[in-house]
Amino acid sequence: MKKDISIAVVGSGYVGLVAAVCFAEMGHQVVCVDNDERKVAALQAGDSLIHEHYLPELLAKHRNGHVRFTTDLADATRQCAAIFIAVGTPQSETGDADLSYVEAVACEIARSLDSYKVIVEKSTVPVYTNEWISRAMERNGVDRSLFDVVSNPEFLREGTAVVDFLHPDRIVVGADSERAGAVLSEIYAPLTTGEYYERADSIAGCCSVSEPPPLLMTSTKSAEIIKHASNAFLALKISFINAVSNLCEAANANVEQVARGMGLDTRIGPKFLRPGIGYGGSCFPKDVAAFRSVAEQMGIDFNLLSEVEKINVQQKKRFVSKVRSALWNLRGKKLAVLGLAFKGETDDIRESPAIEIVRMLMAEGCSIAAFDPAAMQRTEQILPPSQHLRYARDVYDAASDADALLILTDWPEFANLDLKQLNQALRYSIVIDGRNLYDPHVLTDHGFTYLSVGRPAAYPARDHAPISSR
Ligand code: UDX
Ligand code: UDX
């Protein structure tokens, strides 16, 4: 028997908003709470605020029906059986996660709580956060029998967040009480029983009635660690392949071949072995730092994580060196930059390696003409247009009269450029690709010098071999 559960989601960022509309899509009654009045007003008016597939459609479908938006956390607390905390957990100066927003929300929930509630950590938080939330509740006068704290980490990727949410590889529920675990099982029942996938209007993905996602029940601490360990491991995989790509460059080998050869081993798997300019985004950099910091505080030697971070920093510097190796001097050079978002298909620029590289190149005296299909507006807020930075109308406008074209974000459209038009627009036919979007032969056949990551530099027949900077 299907049971609709009233759910409050606190925080309407990438995680909170997606969770709220997806719970609504699963049939629950949802109140999404945010203390930012402008955000709430925009959401109430139907503006989805972030660039995310299916979000506008789901918002249109469920707004004012299964999901509503409010700033009133007290009211939402009283109305709902489960309260998901999805506020930001930014990185503090020491690398720790700053949990002050989580604490503020817990205290406010405590002040309004009048019957048993399950409080769910959805934000990525270090191990022991559930105990701190419990303590904050008790300090604010709430009886221990009136609540449980559960950890239910989210593994969604930006850009594909809705599909990731509705078709997860796994659902992790860390609950130390049976009662709370049962509430979470009910909430996810539309997915775990396969019922959602049977619906004619369900969003398609890899799960199905015959293959619904598994729900893994663990202790709260294990669930907290699963989230940090998963993100840190994925970041490690990226840093590993980036280090291998550097080795390939030195040995004149091809990292794409190496990654394929490694990835075919099912124990390794092909995913997250794409070399590039380093990982970015709102999660990996912050979560690796937070996990390292948690280990340090508990007296565990986890220096491996520092190495992961070190490789990630070096990868951006190496890319700038690569630009220098192609152009000799950087001062006064005019560069076309494709991509500002931290990865393709998102407008998110948090910890974007592309933006860091733009800053480094500007500091070296380059002028930049940048284009991104979705992230220019956000970038302009932190890097306003200037004499040395122009935001272009499109790829070819950015390339116009540039000394080289740099690809910094893996937007699918950047992999399908009109190479003839590009060649005509550029001053010199040089492409430096930080995302390995092209087959080097295709570019050299079109007359380009093509430098990519972990693959031999490719030159058209008429061009000269590289001049070593060493
Ligand atoms: C999320 C998770 O919270 C974070 O732990 C994870 O690692 C990455 O994804 P995200 O959804 O991207 O963060 O956060 P953000 O876009 O910053 O949104 C948080 C929202 O919470 C904002 O809309 C903010 O206004 C709101 N908020 C913050 C509150 O409603 N109350 C507060 O006290 C603080
Ligand atoms: C990540 C996790 O994948 C997700 O499970 C978690 O919930 C939040 O953090 P997200 O930050 O949206 O998701 O992006 P993701 O697709 O994982 O990429 C992160 C960064 O790694 C990007 O900068 C991306 O370009 C880079 N990356 C990814 C690589 O450089 N190589 C790869 O093979 C994969």
Coordinates of C-alpha atoms and ligand atoms in Angstrom, one line a residue:
M1 CA 0.0 0.0 0.0
K2 CA 1.5 3.3 -1.1
K3 CA 1.7 5.9 1.6
D4 CA 2.3 9.6 0.8
I5 CA 4.6 11.2 3.3
S6 CA 4.7 14.9 4.1
I7 CA 8.3 16.1 3.6
A8 CA 10.1 19.3 4.3
V9 CA 13.3 20.0 2.4
V10 CA 15.4 22.9 3.9
G11 CA 17.6 24.6 1.3
S12 CA 16.7 25.1 -2.3
G13 CA 20.2 24.8 -3.8
Y14 CA 21.1 22.1 -6.3
V15 CA 20.6 19.3 -3.9
G16 CA 17.5 20.6 -2.0
L17 CA 15.6 21.8 -5.0
V18 CA 16.2 18.7 -7.0
A19 CA 15.3 16.5 -3.9
A20 CA 12.1 18.5 -3.3
V21 CA 10.7 18.3 -6.9
C22 CA 11.7 14.6 -7.2
F23 CA 10.0 13.7 -3.9
A24 CA 6.9 15.5 -5.3
E25 CA 7.3 13.5 -8.6
M26 CA 7.4 10.3 -6.4
G27 CA 4.0 11.3 -5.1
H28 CA 4.8 12.9 -1.7
Q29 CA 3.6 16.2 -0.4
V30 CA 6.7 18.5 -0.2
V31 CA 7.4 21.9 1.4
C32 CA 10.7 23.4 0.2
V33 CA 12.1 26.0 2.7
D34 CA 14.8 28.5 2.0
N35 CA 15.7 31.6 4.0
D36 CA 16.5 33.5 0.9
E37 CA 13.2 35.4 0.2
R38 CA 14.2 36.2 -3.4
K39 CA 14.9 32.6 -4.2
V40 CA 11.5 31.5 -2.7
A41 CA 9.7 34.2 -4.6
A42 CA 11.3 33.1 -7.9
L43 CA 10.5 29.5 -7.3
Q44 CA 7.0 30.3 -6.4
A45 CA 6.7 32.1 -9.7
G46 CA 8.0 29.0 -11.5
D47 CA 11.6 30.0 -12.2
S48 CA 13.8 27.0 -11.7
L49 CA 16.9 29.2 -11.0
I50 CA 19.4 26.6 -12.0
H51 CA 20.3 24.9 -15.3
E52 CA 19.2 21.3 -14.8
H53 CA 17.5 18.9 -17.2
Y54 CA 13.9 18.1 -16.4
L55 CA 13.8 20.6 -13.5
P56 CA 11.6 23.2 -15.3
E57 CA 9.2 20.5 -16.4
L58 CA 8.9 18.9 -12.9
L59 CA 8.5 22.3 -11.4
A60 CA 5.7 23.2 -13.8
K61 CA 4.1 19.8 -13.1
H62 CA 4.2 19.9 -9.3
R63 CA 4.4 23.6 -8.2
N64 CA 1.3 24.5 -6.2
G65 CA 0.4 20.9 -6.1
H66 CA 2.8 18.4 -4.6
V67 CA 5.5 21.0 -3.9
R68 CA 5.3 24.5 -2.5
F69 CA 8.0 27.0 -1.5
T70 CA 8.2 29.0 1.7
T71 CA 10.5 30.8 4.0
D72 CA 8.6 29.5 7.1
L73 CA 10.7 26.7 8.5
A74 CA 8.6 26.6 11.8
D75 CA 5.4 26.0 9.9
A76 CA 7.0 23.4 7.6
T77 CA 8.5 21.6 10.7
R78 CA 5.1 21.3 12.3
Q79 CA 3.4 20.0 9.1
C80 CA 5.9 17.4 8.0
A81 CA 6.9 13.9 9.2
A82 CA 10.4 14.1 7.8
I83 CA 12.7 17.1 7.5
F84 CA 15.6 16.9 5.0
I85 CA 18.4 19.4 5.7
A86 CA 20.0 20.4 2.4
V87 CA 21.6 23.7 3.2
G88 CA 25.2 24.4 2.1
T89 CA 28.2 23.1 3.9
P90 CA 30.9 25.3 2.5
Q91 CA 34.6 24.7 3.1
S92 CA 36.1 26.7 6.0
E93 CA 39.7 28.1 5.9
T94 CA 41.1 24.9 7.5
G95 CA 39.4 22.6 5.0
D96 CA 36.7 21.5 7.5
A97 CA 33.1 21.7 6.4
D98 CA 31.4 24.8 7.9
L99 CA 28.4 23.4 9.6
S100 CA 27.0 26.6 11.0
Y101 CA 24.0 26.6 8.5
V102 CA 23.2 23.0 9.5
E103 CA 23.3 24.0 13.2
A104 CA 21.1 27.0 12.6
V105 CA 18.5 24.9 10.9
A106 CA 18.6 22.3 13.6
C107 CA 18.1 24.9 16.3
E108 CA 15.1 26.4 14.4
I109 CA 13.6 23.0 13.9
A110 CA 14.0 22.3 17.7
R111 CA 12.1 25.5 18.6
S112 CA 9.1 24.5 16.5
L113 CA 9.0 20.7 17.0
D114 CA 5.7 19.5 18.6
S115 CA 5.6 15.8 17.6
Y116 CA 7.9 13.0 16.5
K117 CA 10.0 13.9 13.4
V118 CA 12.7 12.3 11.4
I119 CA 15.5 14.8 10.7
V120 CA 17.5 13.8 7.7
E121 CA 21.0 15.0 6.8
K122 CA 21.0 15.4 3.0
S123 CA 23.9 17.8 2.8
T124 CA 27.4 16.3 2.7
V125 CA 28.6 16.3 6.3
P126 CA 31.4 14.8 8.2
V127 CA 31.0 11.8 10.4
Y128 CA 29.6 12.7 13.9
T129 CA 27.3 15.5 12.4
N130 CA 24.2 13.4 13.3
E131 CA 25.4 13.4 17.0
W132 CA 25.9 17.2 16.9
I133 CA 22.4 17.7 15.4
S134 CA 21.0 15.5 18.2
R135 CA 22.9 17.5 20.8
A136 CA 21.7 20.8 19.4
M137 CA 18.1 19.6 19.5
E138 CA 18.4 18.4 23.1
R139 CA 20.1 21.7 24.1
N140 CA 17.2 23.5 22.7
G141 CA 14.9 21.6 25.0
V142 CA 13.6 18.8 22.7
D143 CA 13.0 15.4 24.3
R144 CA 15.1 12.6 22.8
S145 CA 11.9 10.6 22.1
L146 CA 10.6 13.3 19.8
F147 CA 13.1 12.9 17.0
D148 CA 15.6 10.7 15.2
V149 CA 18.5 11.9 13.0
V150 CA 19.1 10.0 9.9
S151 CA 21.9 10.3 7.3
N152 CA 20.7 10.0 3.7
P153 CA 23.5 11.2 1.4
E154 CA 22.9 12.3 -2.1
F155 CA 25.0 11.2 -5.0
L156 CA 23.5 13.3 -7.8
R157 CA 25.7 15.0 -10.4
E158 CA 24.9 18.5 -11.6
G159 CA 23.4 18.6 -15.0
T160 CA 21.9 15.1 -14.7
A161 CA 20.7 15.6 -11.1
V162 CA 17.0 14.8 -11.7
V163 CA 17.7 11.5 -13.5
D164 CA 20.4 10.6 -10.9
F165 CA 17.9 11.2 -8.1
L166 CA 15.1 9.1 -9.7
H167 CA 17.4 6.4 -11.0
P168 CA 20.1 6.1 -8.4
D169 CA 22.8 3.4 -8.3
R170 CA 21.9 3.0 -4.7
I171 CA 20.0 4.8 -1.9
V172 CA 21.9 4.9 1.3
V173 CA 20.0 5.4 4.6
G174 CA 22.0 5.6 7.8
A175 CA 19.6 5.2 10.7
D176 CA 20.3 4.1 14.2
S177 CA 16.6 3.6 15.0
E178 CA 14.2 1.2 13.3
R179 CA 11.4 3.7 13.5
A180 CA 13.3 6.3 11.5
G181 CA 14.7 3.8 9.1
A182 CA 11.1 2.7 8.3
V183 CA 10.1 6.3 7.5
L184 CA 12.9 6.6 5.0
S185 CA 12.1 3.2 3.5
E186 CA 8.5 4.5 3.0
I187 CA 9.7 7.7 1.4
Y188 CA 11.8 5.8 -1.2
A189 CA 9.3 3.0 -1.7
P190 CA 8.1 4.4 -5.0
L191 CA 11.6 3.8 -6.3
T192 CA 12.7 0.7 -4.5
T193 CA 9.4 -1.2 -5.3
G194 CA 9.7 -0.1 -8.9
E195 CA 6.3 1.5 -8.7
Y196 CA 7.5 4.8 -10.1
Y197 CA 9.0 3.2 -13.2
E198 CA 5.7 1.6 -14.1
R199 CA 4.0 5.0 -14.4
A200 CA 3.4 6.2 -17.9
D201 CA 4.6 9.7 -17.0
S202 CA 7.8 8.6 -15.2
I203 CA 11.2 10.1 -16.3
A204 CA 13.2 7.4 -18.1
G205 CA 16.6 6.2 -16.8
C206 CA 18.6 3.1 -16.0
C207 CA 16.3 1.8 -13.2
S208 CA 13.1 -0.1 -14.1
V209 CA 10.4 -2.2 -12.5
S210 CA 12.5 -5.3 -12.9
E211 CA 15.7 -3.5 -11.8
P212 CA 14.8 -1.0 -9.1
P213 CA 17.5 0.7 -7.1
P214 CA 18.7 -1.1 -3.9
L215 CA 18.3 0.6 -0.5
L216 CA 21.3 0.1 1.7
M217 CA 20.5 0.5 5.4
T218 CA 23.6 1.4 7.5
S219 CA 24.4 3.1 10.8
T220 CA 24.4 6.9 10.6
K221 CA 28.1 7.1 10.9
S222 CA 28.7 4.6 8.1
A223 CA 26.3 6.6 5.8
E224 CA 28.2 9.8 6.5
I225 CA 31.5 8.1 5.7
I226 CA 30.0 6.5 2.5
K227 CA 29.3 9.9 1.1
H228 CA 32.8 11.4 1.8
A229 CA 34.6 8.3 0.9
S230 CA 32.7 8.0 -2.4
N231 CA 33.4 11.5 -3.5
A232 CA 37.1 11.3 -2.4
F233 CA 37.5 8.0 -4.3
L234 CA 36.1 9.5 -7.5
A235 CA 38.4 12.5 -7.1
L236 CA 41.3 10.1 -6.5
K237 CA 40.4 8.3 -9.8
I238 CA 40.5 11.6 -11.7
S239 CA 43.8 12.7 -10.1
F240 CA 45.2 9.2 -10.8
I241 CA 44.4 9.4 -14.5
N242 CA 45.7 13.0 -14.6
A243 CA 49.0 11.8 -13.2
V244 CA 49.0 9.0 -15.7
S245 CA 48.3 11.5 -18.5
N246 CA 51.4 13.4 -17.5
L247 CA 53.4 10.3 -17.6
C248 CA 52.0 9.5 -21.1
E249 CA 53.0 13.0 -22.3
A250 CA 56.5 12.4 -21.0
A251 CA 56.7 9.0 -22.7
N252 CA 54.9 10.0 -25.9
A253 CA 52.1 7.5 -25.2
N254 CA 48.4 8.1 -25.5
V255 CA 46.4 8.3 -22.2
E256 CA 43.1 7.7 -24.0
Q257 CA 44.4 4.3 -25.0
V258 CA 45.8 3.7 -21.5
A259 CA 42.4 4.7 -19.9
R260 CA 40.5 2.4 -22.2
G261 CA 42.9 -0.5 -21.4
M262 CA 42.5 0.1 -17.7
G263 CA 38.8 0.7 -17.8
L264 CA 38.0 -2.6 -19.6
D265 CA 39.1 -4.3 -16.4
T266 CA 35.7 -4.6 -14.7
R267 CA 37.4 -4.1 -11.3
I268 CA 38.5 -0.7 -12.4
G269 CA 35.7 0.4 -14.7
P270 CA 35.8 3.0 -17.4
K271 CA 34.1 5.9 -15.6
F272 CA 35.9 8.8 -14.0
L273 CA 39.0 8.1 -16.0
R274 CA 38.8 11.1 -18.2
P275 CA 41.9 13.1 -18.0
G276 CA 41.6 16.9 -18.1
I277 CA 42.4 20.1 -16.3
G278 CA 41.5 18.8 -12.9
Y279 CA 38.2 18.3 -11.1
G280 CA 36.1 21.2 -9.8
G281 CA 32.6 21.9 -8.7
S282 CA 30.9 22.4 -5.4
C283 CA 31.6 18.9 -4.1
F284 CA 34.9 17.2 -4.9
P285 CA 37.3 20.0 -3.8
K286 CA 35.4 20.7 -0.7
D287 CA 34.7 17.0 0.2
V288 CA 38.3 15.8 -0.3
A289 CA 39.5 18.7 2.0
A290 CA 36.8 17.9 4.6
F291 CA 37.5 14.2 4.5
R292 CA 41.2 14.9 4.9
S293 CA 40.5 17.2 7.8
V294 CA 38.2 14.6 9.5
A295 CA 40.9 12.0 9.2
E296 CA 43.5 14.4 10.6
Q297 CA 41.3 15.2 13.6
M298 CA 40.8 11.5 14.3
G299 CA 44.6 10.9 14.2
I300 CA 44.4 8.9 10.9
D301 CA 47.2 9.3 8.4
F302 CA 45.3 9.8 5.1
N303 CA 48.0 11.7 3.2
L304 CA 46.8 10.0 0.0
L305 CA 44.1 12.7 0.0
S306 CA 46.7 15.5 0.1
E307 CA 48.3 14.0 -2.9
V308 CA 45.0 13.9 -4.7
E309 CA 44.6 17.6 -4.1
K310 CA 48.2 18.3 -5.1
I311 CA 47.8 16.6 -8.5
N312 CA 44.6 18.6 -9.0
V313 CA 46.4 21.9 -8.4
Q314 CA 49.3 21.0 -10.6
Q315 CA 47.0 19.9 -13.5
K316 CA 45.8 23.5 -14.0
K317 CA 49.4 24.8 -13.9
R318 CA 50.4 22.2 -16.4
F319 CA 47.7 23.4 -18.8
V320 CA 49.0 27.0 -18.6
S321 CA 52.5 25.7 -19.3
K322 CA 51.1 23.9 -22.3
V323 CA 49.6 27.1 -23.6
R324 CA 53.0 28.7 -23.1
S325 CA 54.7 25.9 -24.9
A326 CA 52.5 26.5 -27.9
L327 CA 52.6 30.3 -28.0
W328 CA 56.1 31.1 -26.6
N329 CA 55.3 34.3 -24.8
L330 CA 52.0 34.7 -23.1
R331 CA 52.1 38.5 -22.5
G332 CA 50.0 40.3 -25.0
K333 CA 48.5 37.1 -26.5
K334 CA 44.8 37.0 -27.4
L335 CA 43.2 33.7 -26.5
A336 CA 39.7 32.3 -27.2
V337 CA 38.4 30.3 -24.2
L338 CA 35.6 27.8 -24.7
G339 CA 34.0 26.9 -21.4
L340 CA 33.7 28.5 -18.0
A341 CA 31.5 26.1 -16.1
F342 CA 33.3 23.4 -14.0
K343 CA 32.0 20.8 -16.4
G344 CA 29.6 20.6 -19.4
E345 CA 25.8 21.0 -19.2
T346 CA 25.7 23.1 -16.1
D347 CA 25.9 26.8 -15.4
D348 CA 27.7 26.2 -12.1
I349 CA 31.1 27.9 -11.9
R350 CA 31.9 27.0 -8.3
E351 CA 35.6 25.9 -8.1
S352 CA 35.7 25.8 -11.8
P353 CA 39.2 24.8 -13.1
A354 CA 38.3 26.8 -16.3
I355 CA 37.9 30.0 -14.4
E356 CA 41.1 29.4 -12.4
I357 CA 43.0 28.9 -15.7
V358 CA 41.4 32.1 -17.1
R359 CA 42.6 34.0 -14.1
M360 CA 46.1 32.5 -14.4
L361 CA 46.3 33.4 -18.1
M362 CA 45.1 37.0 -17.4
A363 CA 47.8 37.3 -14.7
E364 CA 50.3 36.3 -17.3
G365 CA 49.2 39.2 -19.5
C366 CA 46.8 37.4 -21.9
S367 CA 43.6 38.9 -23.2
I368 CA 40.7 36.5 -23.2
A369 CA 37.5 36.2 -25.3
A370 CA 35.4 33.7 -23.5
F371 CA 32.3 31.8 -24.5
D372 CA 30.2 29.3 -22.5
P373 CA 26.6 28.2 -23.4
A374 CA 25.3 28.7 -19.9
A375 CA 27.8 30.1 -17.4
M376 CA 28.7 33.5 -18.8
Q377 CA 26.2 35.4 -16.7
R378 CA 27.5 33.9 -13.5
T379 CA 31.1 34.3 -14.5
E380 CA 30.5 38.0 -15.3
Q381 CA 29.5 38.6 -11.6
I382 CA 33.0 37.5 -10.4
L383 CA 35.1 38.4 -13.4
P384 CA 33.5 41.5 -14.9
P385 CA 34.3 42.3 -18.6
S386 CA 37.4 44.5 -18.9
Q387 CA 40.0 45.6 -21.4
H388 CA 41.5 42.1 -21.1
L389 CA 38.3 40.0 -20.8
R390 CA 35.5 39.9 -23.3
Y391 CA 32.4 37.7 -23.3
A392 CA 31.7 36.5 -26.8
R393 CA 28.4 35.9 -28.6
D394 CA 29.4 32.4 -29.7
V395 CA 32.4 30.2 -30.4
Y396 CA 33.4 31.9 -33.6
D397 CA 33.1 35.3 -32.2
A398 CA 35.4 34.2 -29.3
A399 CA 37.9 32.7 -31.9
S400 CA 37.9 35.9 -34.0
D401 CA 41.5 36.9 -34.5
A402 CA 42.7 34.9 -31.5
D403 CA 46.2 33.5 -31.3
A404 CA 44.9 30.1 -30.1
L405 CA 41.6 28.4 -29.0
L406 CA 41.5 26.8 -25.6
I407 CA 38.8 24.2 -24.7
L408 CA 38.3 24.2 -20.9
T409 CA 34.8 22.7 -20.4
D410 CA 33.4 19.5 -21.9
W411 CA 30.2 20.9 -23.4
P412 CA 29.0 18.5 -26.1
E413 CA 28.7 21.4 -28.6
F414 CA 32.4 22.1 -28.3
A415 CA 33.0 18.6 -29.6
N416 CA 31.2 19.4 -32.9
L417 CA 32.7 22.7 -34.0
D418 CA 32.7 23.8 -37.6
L419 CA 36.4 23.4 -38.1
K420 CA 36.5 25.3 -41.3
Q421 CA 34.8 28.3 -39.9
L422 CA 37.0 28.1 -36.8
N423 CA 40.2 28.0 -38.9
Q424 CA 39.0 31.1 -40.7
A425 CA 38.2 33.0 -37.5
L426 CA 41.5 32.2 -35.7
R427 CA 44.7 34.2 -36.3
Y428 CA 46.8 31.1 -35.8
S429 CA 45.3 27.6 -36.2
I430 CA 46.1 26.4 -32.8
V431 CA 43.7 24.4 -30.5
I432 CA 44.7 23.5 -27.0
D433 CA 42.2 21.1 -25.6
G434 CA 42.0 20.5 -21.9
R435 CA 39.2 18.0 -22.3
N436 CA 40.4 15.8 -25.1
L437 CA 37.2 16.4 -27.2
Y438 CA 38.8 15.7 -30.5
D439 CA 40.7 13.0 -32.5
P440 CA 44.1 14.7 -33.1
H441 CA 44.1 13.5 -36.8
V442 CA 40.8 15.2 -37.5
L443 CA 42.3 18.5 -36.3
T444 CA 45.6 18.2 -38.1
D445 CA 43.7 17.2 -41.3
H446 CA 42.0 20.6 -41.0
G447 CA 45.3 22.3 -40.6
F448 CA 45.4 22.8 -36.9
T449 CA 48.2 22.4 -34.4
Y450 CA 46.4 20.4 -31.7
L451 CA 47.6 20.0 -28.1
S452 CA 45.6 17.9 -25.7
V453 CA 46.0 16.1 -22.4
G454 CA 48.2 13.0 -22.2
R455 CA 48.4 12.5 -25.9
P456 CA 51.3 13.4 -28.2
A457 CA 51.0 17.0 -29.6
A458 CA 49.8 16.9 -33.2
Y459 CA 50.9 19.2 -36.0
P460 CA 49.7 19.6 -39.5
A461 CA 52.2 18.6 -42.2
R462 CA 53.4 22.2 -42.8
D463 CA 54.0 23.1 -39.2
H464 CA 57.1 22.8 -37.2
A465 CA 57.8 20.3 -34.4
P466 CA 57.6 21.7 -30.8
I467 CA 60.4 23.7 -29.3
S468 CA 61.1 22.4 -25.9
S469 CA 60.9 25.1 -23.2
R470 CA 63.5 23.3 -21.1
Ligands
UDX1 C1 24.6 21.0 -1.5 C2 24.8 20.4 -0.1 O1 24.1 21.1 0.8 C3 26.3 20.3 0.1 O2 26.5 19.7 1.4 C4 26.8 19.4 -0.9 O3 28.1 19.0 -0.7 C5 26.7 20.1 -2.2 O4 25.4 20.4 -2.5 P1 23.9 23.0 -2.7 O5 22.6 22.5 -2.8 O6 24.8 23.2 -3.9 O7 24.8 22.3 -1.6 O8 24.0 24.3 -1.9 P2 23.6 25.8 -2.2 O9 23.3 26.0 -3.7 O10 24.5 26.7 -1.5 O11 22.1 25.9 -1.5 C6 21.9 25.9 -0.2 C7 20.5 26.6 0.0 O12 20.2 26.6 1.4 C8 20.5 28.1 -0.4 O13 19.4 28.3 -1.3 C9 20.4 28.9 0.9 O14 19.7 30.1 0.7 C10 19.7 27.9 1.8 N1 19.9 28.1 3.2 C11 21.2 28.3 3.7 C12 18.8 28.2 4.1 O15 17.7 28.0 3.6 N2 19.1 28.3 5.4 C13 20.3 28.5 5.9 O16 20.4 28.7 7.2 C14 21.4 28.5 5.0
UDX2 C1 29.9 15.0 -8.0 C2 29.7 13.5 -7.8 O1 29.8 12.8 -9.1 C3 28.3 13.3 -7.2 O2 28.1 11.9 -7.0 C4 28.1 14.0 -5.9 O3 26.8 13.9 -5.4 C5 28.5 15.5 -6.2 O4 29.8 15.6 -6.7 P1 29.4 16.9 -9.7 O5 30.2 17.8 -8.9 O6 28.0 17.4 -10.2 O7 29.1 15.5 -9.0 O8 30.2 16.5 -11.0 P2 31.0 15.3 -11.6 O9 30.3 14.9 -12.9 O10 31.3 14.2 -10.7 O11 32.4 16.0 -12.0 C6 33.2 16.6 -11.0 C7 34.4 17.2 -11.7 O12 35.3 16.2 -12.1 C8 34.2 18.1 -12.9 O13 35.0 19.2 -12.8 C9 34.5 17.2 -14.0 O14 34.9 17.9 -15.2 C10 35.7 16.4 -13.5 N1 35.8 15.1 -14.1 C11 34.9 14.1 -13.9 C12 37.0 14.8 -14.7 O15 37.9 15.6 -14.8 N2 37.2 13.5 -15.2 C13 36.3 12.5 -15.1 O16 36.5 11.4 -15.6 C14 35.1 12.8 -14.5

